[in-house]
Amino acid sequence: MKNIKISTYFICFLCANLFYSTLYADQYEEMSFAELECRIIHTEEHLNSIGRANSVMLIENIIDISTKFNTQQEYYLKGYSYNLLGKIHFLNKEYKKALKEYKIAELFIKELEGDSELIIDVNNNIALVYLEGFNKPARALKRIKHIHENYKNLNNDYKHSLELNLANIY
């Protein structure tokens, strides 16, 4: 009897999650670029409360829908989304998946004009994967040096983050 209750709760949980993601998929079709960007930011800020599976589904919906915008907006949404997918995998210590998502994000972001903060964030995340996930400090250092050389006008938060990563390498 106890197993039946647990199974029933589990099925209800799965159905609720499926409904939740389907509901938002339909709503995303009607959202503007700014609203989708806010949704990504909200997902990033509330990652623990939304849950990993729901977060991944929400982000994948945004990736699918982003094709309706102009090229710059599409690449920005996809780059931001893949970066967040990488963060989700990194938090779950799935380093190969995280690196794959970060590399995809990097491809989209390289096509953008002038969004250096997102480029810096992705490169910093790749450096963290190399350092913590694969124990390859030379590759991590190469990424961080690339950021320092190419983005001289960093704000203080990014400078502090990069300095911490450099300290971890040495």
mmCIF file of C-alpha atoms in Angstrom:
data_model
loop_
_atom_site.group_PDB
_atom_site.id
_atom_site.type_symbol
_atom_site.label_atom_id
_atom_site.label_comp_id
_atom_site.label_asym_id
_atom_site.label_seq_id
_atom_site.Cartn_x
_atom_site.Cartn_y
_atom_site.Cartn_z
ATOM 1 C CA MET A 1 0.000 0.000 0.000
ATOM 2 C CA LYS A 2 2.854 2.365 0.833
ATOM 3 C CA ASN A 3 4.446 1.772 -2.598
ATOM 4 C CA ILE A 4 1.181 2.662 -4.311
ATOM 5 C CA LYS A 5 1.028 5.985 -2.461
ATOM 6 C CA ILE A 6 4.611 6.798 -3.373
ATOM 7 C CA SER A 7 3.967 5.870 -7.015
ATOM 8 C CA THR A 8 0.834 8.021 -7.085
ATOM 9 C CA TYR A 9 2.711 11.014 -5.680
ATOM 10 C CA PHE A 10 5.511 10.500 -8.169
ATOM 11 C CA ILE A 11 3.088 10.362 -11.114
ATOM 12 C CA CYS A 12 1.356 13.522 -9.878
ATOM 13 C CA PHE A 13 4.728 15.234 -9.574
ATOM 14 C CA LEU A 14 5.682 14.279 -13.140
ATOM 15 C CA CYS A 15 2.326 15.401 -14.541
ATOM 16 C CA ALA A 16 2.541 18.729 -12.708
ATOM 17 C CA ASN A 17 6.031 19.341 -14.101
ATOM 18 C CA LEU A 18 4.906 18.432 -17.613
ATOM 19 C CA PHE A 19 1.916 20.774 -17.341
ATOM 20 C CA TYR A 20 4.145 23.533 -15.931
ATOM 21 C CA SER A 21 6.607 23.347 -18.813
ATOM 22 C CA THR A 22 3.876 23.032 -21.475
ATOM 23 C CA LEU A 23 2.008 26.001 -20.060
ATOM 24 C CA TYR A 24 5.062 28.186 -20.269
ATOM 25 C CA ALA A 25 5.978 26.939 -23.750
ATOM 26 C CA ASP A 26 2.679 28.308 -25.062
ATOM 27 C CA GLN A 27 3.126 31.600 -23.222
ATOM 28 C CA TYR A 28 6.651 32.082 -24.564
ATOM 29 C CA GLU A 29 5.383 32.190 -28.151
ATOM 30 C CA GLU A 30 3.726 35.544 -27.414
ATOM 31 C CA MET A 31 6.564 37.118 -25.400
ATOM 32 C CA SER A 32 8.781 39.913 -26.638
ATOM 33 C CA PHE A 33 12.566 39.820 -26.690
ATOM 34 C CA ALA A 34 12.796 41.800 -23.431
ATOM 35 C CA GLU A 35 10.300 39.504 -21.709
ATOM 36 C CA LEU A 36 12.251 36.403 -22.748
ATOM 37 C CA GLU A 37 15.483 37.973 -21.538
ATOM 38 C CA CYS A 38 13.811 38.690 -18.181
ATOM 39 C CA ARG A 39 12.592 35.081 -18.048
ATOM 40 C CA ILE A 40 16.159 33.809 -18.500
ATOM 41 C CA ILE A 41 17.392 36.145 -15.761
ATOM 42 C CA HIS A 42 14.553 35.032 -13.478
ATOM 43 C CA THR A 43 15.381 31.379 -14.149
ATOM 44 C CA GLU A 44 19.038 32.010 -13.349
ATOM 45 C CA GLU A 45 18.205 33.819 -10.102
ATOM 46 C CA HIS A 46 15.701 31.195 -8.934
ATOM 47 C CA LEU A 47 17.466 28.088 -10.177
ATOM 48 C CA ASN A 48 17.200 26.210 -6.891
ATOM 49 C CA SER A 49 13.514 26.931 -6.319
ATOM 50 C CA ILE A 50 12.422 26.168 -9.893
ATOM 51 C CA GLY A 51 14.316 22.895 -10.052
ATOM 52 C CA ARG A 52 16.797 21.586 -12.547
ATOM 53 C CA ALA A 53 14.388 19.767 -14.874
ATOM 54 C CA ASN A 54 11.973 22.696 -15.100
ATOM 55 C CA SER A 55 14.822 25.144 -15.635
ATOM 56 C CA VAL A 56 16.226 23.085 -18.492
ATOM 57 C CA MET A 57 12.788 22.788 -20.133
ATOM 58 C CA LEU A 58 12.133 26.516 -19.785
ATOM 59 C CA ILE A 59 15.498 27.408 -21.273
ATOM 60 C CA GLU A 60 15.078 24.956 -24.149
ATOM 61 C CA ASN A 61 11.692 26.538 -24.918
ATOM 62 C CA ILE A 62 13.358 29.956 -25.099
ATOM 63 C CA ILE A 63 16.053 28.585 -27.415
ATOM 64 C CA ASP A 64 13.379 27.202 -29.749
ATOM 65 C CA ILE A 65 11.350 30.407 -29.760
ATOM 66 C CA SER A 66 14.335 32.733 -30.213
ATOM 67 C CA THR A 67 14.370 32.092 -33.969
ATOM 68 C CA LYS A 68 11.427 34.474 -34.408
ATOM 69 C CA PHE A 69 13.621 37.502 -33.606
ATOM 70 C CA ASN A 70 16.276 39.244 -35.670
ATOM 71 C CA THR A 71 19.704 37.625 -35.847
ATOM 72 C CA GLN A 72 21.350 39.698 -33.088
ATOM 73 C CA GLN A 73 18.489 39.094 -30.656
ATOM 74 C CA GLU A 74 18.345 35.400 -31.530
ATOM 75 C CA TYR A 75 22.077 34.940 -30.962
ATOM 76 C CA TYR A 76 21.912 36.864 -27.696
ATOM 77 C CA LEU A 77 19.031 34.748 -26.349
ATOM 78 C CA LYS A 78 20.687 31.523 -27.471
ATOM 79 C CA GLY A 79 24.077 32.524 -26.086
ATOM 80 C CA TYR A 80 22.579 33.551 -22.759
ATOM 81 C CA SER A 81 20.442 30.388 -22.626
ATOM 82 C CA TYR A 82 23.266 27.979 -23.437
ATOM 83 C CA ASN A 83 25.432 29.743 -20.863
ATOM 84 C CA LEU A 84 22.729 29.121 -18.255
ATOM 85 C CA LEU A 85 22.405 25.471 -19.321
ATOM 86 C CA GLY A 86 26.152 25.179 -18.796
ATOM 87 C CA LYS A 87 25.793 26.636 -15.309
ATOM 88 C CA ILE A 88 23.082 24.100 -14.474
ATOM 89 C CA HIS A 89 25.295 21.208 -15.587
ATOM 90 C CA PHE A 90 28.289 22.703 -13.774
ATOM 91 C CA LEU A 91 26.326 22.921 -10.514
ATOM 92 C CA ASN A 92 25.480 19.233 -10.901
ATOM 93 C CA LYS A 93 29.127 18.389 -11.578
ATOM 94 C CA GLU A 94 28.369 17.300 -15.144
ATOM 95 C CA TYR A 95 31.492 18.954 -16.472
ATOM 96 C CA LYS A 96 31.481 17.517 -20.012
ATOM 97 C CA LYS A 97 27.903 18.672 -20.569
ATOM 98 C CA ALA A 98 28.697 22.061 -19.039
ATOM 99 C CA LEU A 99 31.702 22.546 -21.302
ATOM 100 C CA LYS A 100 29.627 21.570 -24.349
ATOM 101 C CA GLU A 101 26.912 24.119 -23.465
ATOM 102 C CA TYR A 102 29.479 26.852 -22.777
ATOM 103 C CA LYS A 103 31.173 26.208 -26.133
ATOM 104 C CA ILE A 104 27.812 26.486 -27.925
ATOM 105 C CA ALA A 105 27.125 29.724 -26.033
ATOM 106 C CA GLU A 106 30.540 30.999 -27.063
ATOM 107 C CA LEU A 107 29.774 30.371 -30.751
ATOM 108 C CA PHE A 108 26.589 32.434 -30.591
ATOM 109 C CA ILE A 109 28.111 35.198 -28.496
ATOM 110 C CA LYS A 110 31.105 35.643 -30.816
ATOM 111 C CA GLU A 111 28.637 36.719 -33.490
ATOM 112 C CA LEU A 112 27.231 39.512 -31.312
ATOM 113 C CA GLU A 113 28.503 43.035 -31.585
ATOM 114 C CA GLY A 114 29.673 44.664 -28.392
ATOM 115 C CA ASP A 115 28.296 42.430 -25.640
ATOM 116 C CA SER A 116 31.541 41.970 -23.770
ATOM 117 C CA GLU A 117 29.978 41.083 -20.396
ATOM 118 C CA LEU A 118 28.373 37.925 -21.755
ATOM 119 C CA ILE A 119 31.578 36.959 -23.580
ATOM 120 C CA ILE A 120 33.547 37.448 -20.370
ATOM 121 C CA ASP A 121 31.029 35.408 -18.373
ATOM 122 C CA VAL A 122 31.173 32.479 -20.802
ATOM 123 C CA ASN A 123 34.984 32.503 -20.943
ATOM 124 C CA ASN A 124 35.156 32.706 -17.164
ATOM 125 C CA ASN A 125 32.755 29.749 -16.888
ATOM 126 C CA ILE A 126 34.819 27.707 -19.342
ATOM 127 C CA ALA A 127 37.916 28.475 -17.272
ATOM 128 C CA LEU A 128 36.117 27.237 -14.150
ATOM 129 C CA VAL A 129 35.159 23.975 -15.877
ATOM 130 C CA TYR A 130 38.751 23.411 -16.981
ATOM 131 C CA LEU A 131 40.007 24.178 -13.500
ATOM 132 C CA GLU A 132 37.476 22.409 -11.275
ATOM 133 C CA GLY A 133 36.077 19.770 -13.593
ATOM 134 C CA PHE A 134 39.069 18.604 -15.570
ATOM 135 C CA ASN A 135 41.978 19.853 -13.422
ATOM 136 C CA LYS A 136 43.597 21.620 -16.382
ATOM 137 C CA PRO A 137 44.917 24.889 -14.965
ATOM 138 C CA ALA A 138 46.876 25.745 -18.128
ATOM 139 C CA ARG A 139 43.694 25.848 -20.212
ATOM 140 C CA ALA A 140 41.897 27.824 -17.514
ATOM 141 C CA LEU A 141 44.758 30.308 -17.371
ATOM 142 C CA LYS A 142 44.691 30.677 -21.160
ATOM 143 C CA ARG A 143 40.995 31.621 -21.029
ATOM 144 C CA ILE A 144 41.480 34.129 -18.239
ATOM 145 C CA LYS A 145 44.484 35.731 -19.955
ATOM 146 C CA HIS A 146 42.390 36.001 -23.122
ATOM 147 C CA ILE A 147 39.762 37.949 -21.177
ATOM 148 C CA HIS A 148 42.360 40.268 -19.626
ATOM 149 C CA GLU A 149 44.027 40.967 -22.970
ATOM 150 C CA ASN A 150 40.869 41.560 -24.987
ATOM 151 C CA TYR A 151 38.596 43.306 -22.511
ATOM 152 C CA LYS A 152 40.512 46.095 -20.797
ATOM 153 C CA ASN A 153 37.424 47.976 -19.581
ATOM 154 C CA LEU A 154 36.124 45.357 -17.177
ATOM 155 C CA ASN A 155 33.880 46.388 -14.321
ATOM 156 C CA ASN A 156 35.076 45.648 -10.781
ATOM 157 C CA ASP A 157 32.883 42.554 -10.288
ATOM 158 C CA TYR A 158 34.427 40.818 -13.285
ATOM 159 C CA LYS A 159 37.939 41.901 -12.313
ATOM 160 C CA HIS A 160 37.450 40.476 -8.829
ATOM 161 C CA SER A 161 36.047 37.210 -10.214
ATOM 162 C CA LEU A 162 38.963 36.823 -12.618
ATOM 163 C CA GLU A 163 41.495 37.591 -9.900
ATOM 164 C CA LEU A 164 39.955 34.884 -7.699
ATOM 165 C CA ASN A 165 40.189 32.395 -10.547
ATOM 166 C CA LEU A 166 43.821 33.324 -11.156
ATOM 167 C CA ALA A 167 44.543 32.870 -7.454
ATOM 168 C CA ASN A 168 42.979 29.396 -7.581
ATOM 169 C CA ILE A 169 45.185 28.432 -10.521
ATOM 170 C CA TYR A 170 48.393 29.557 -8.853
#
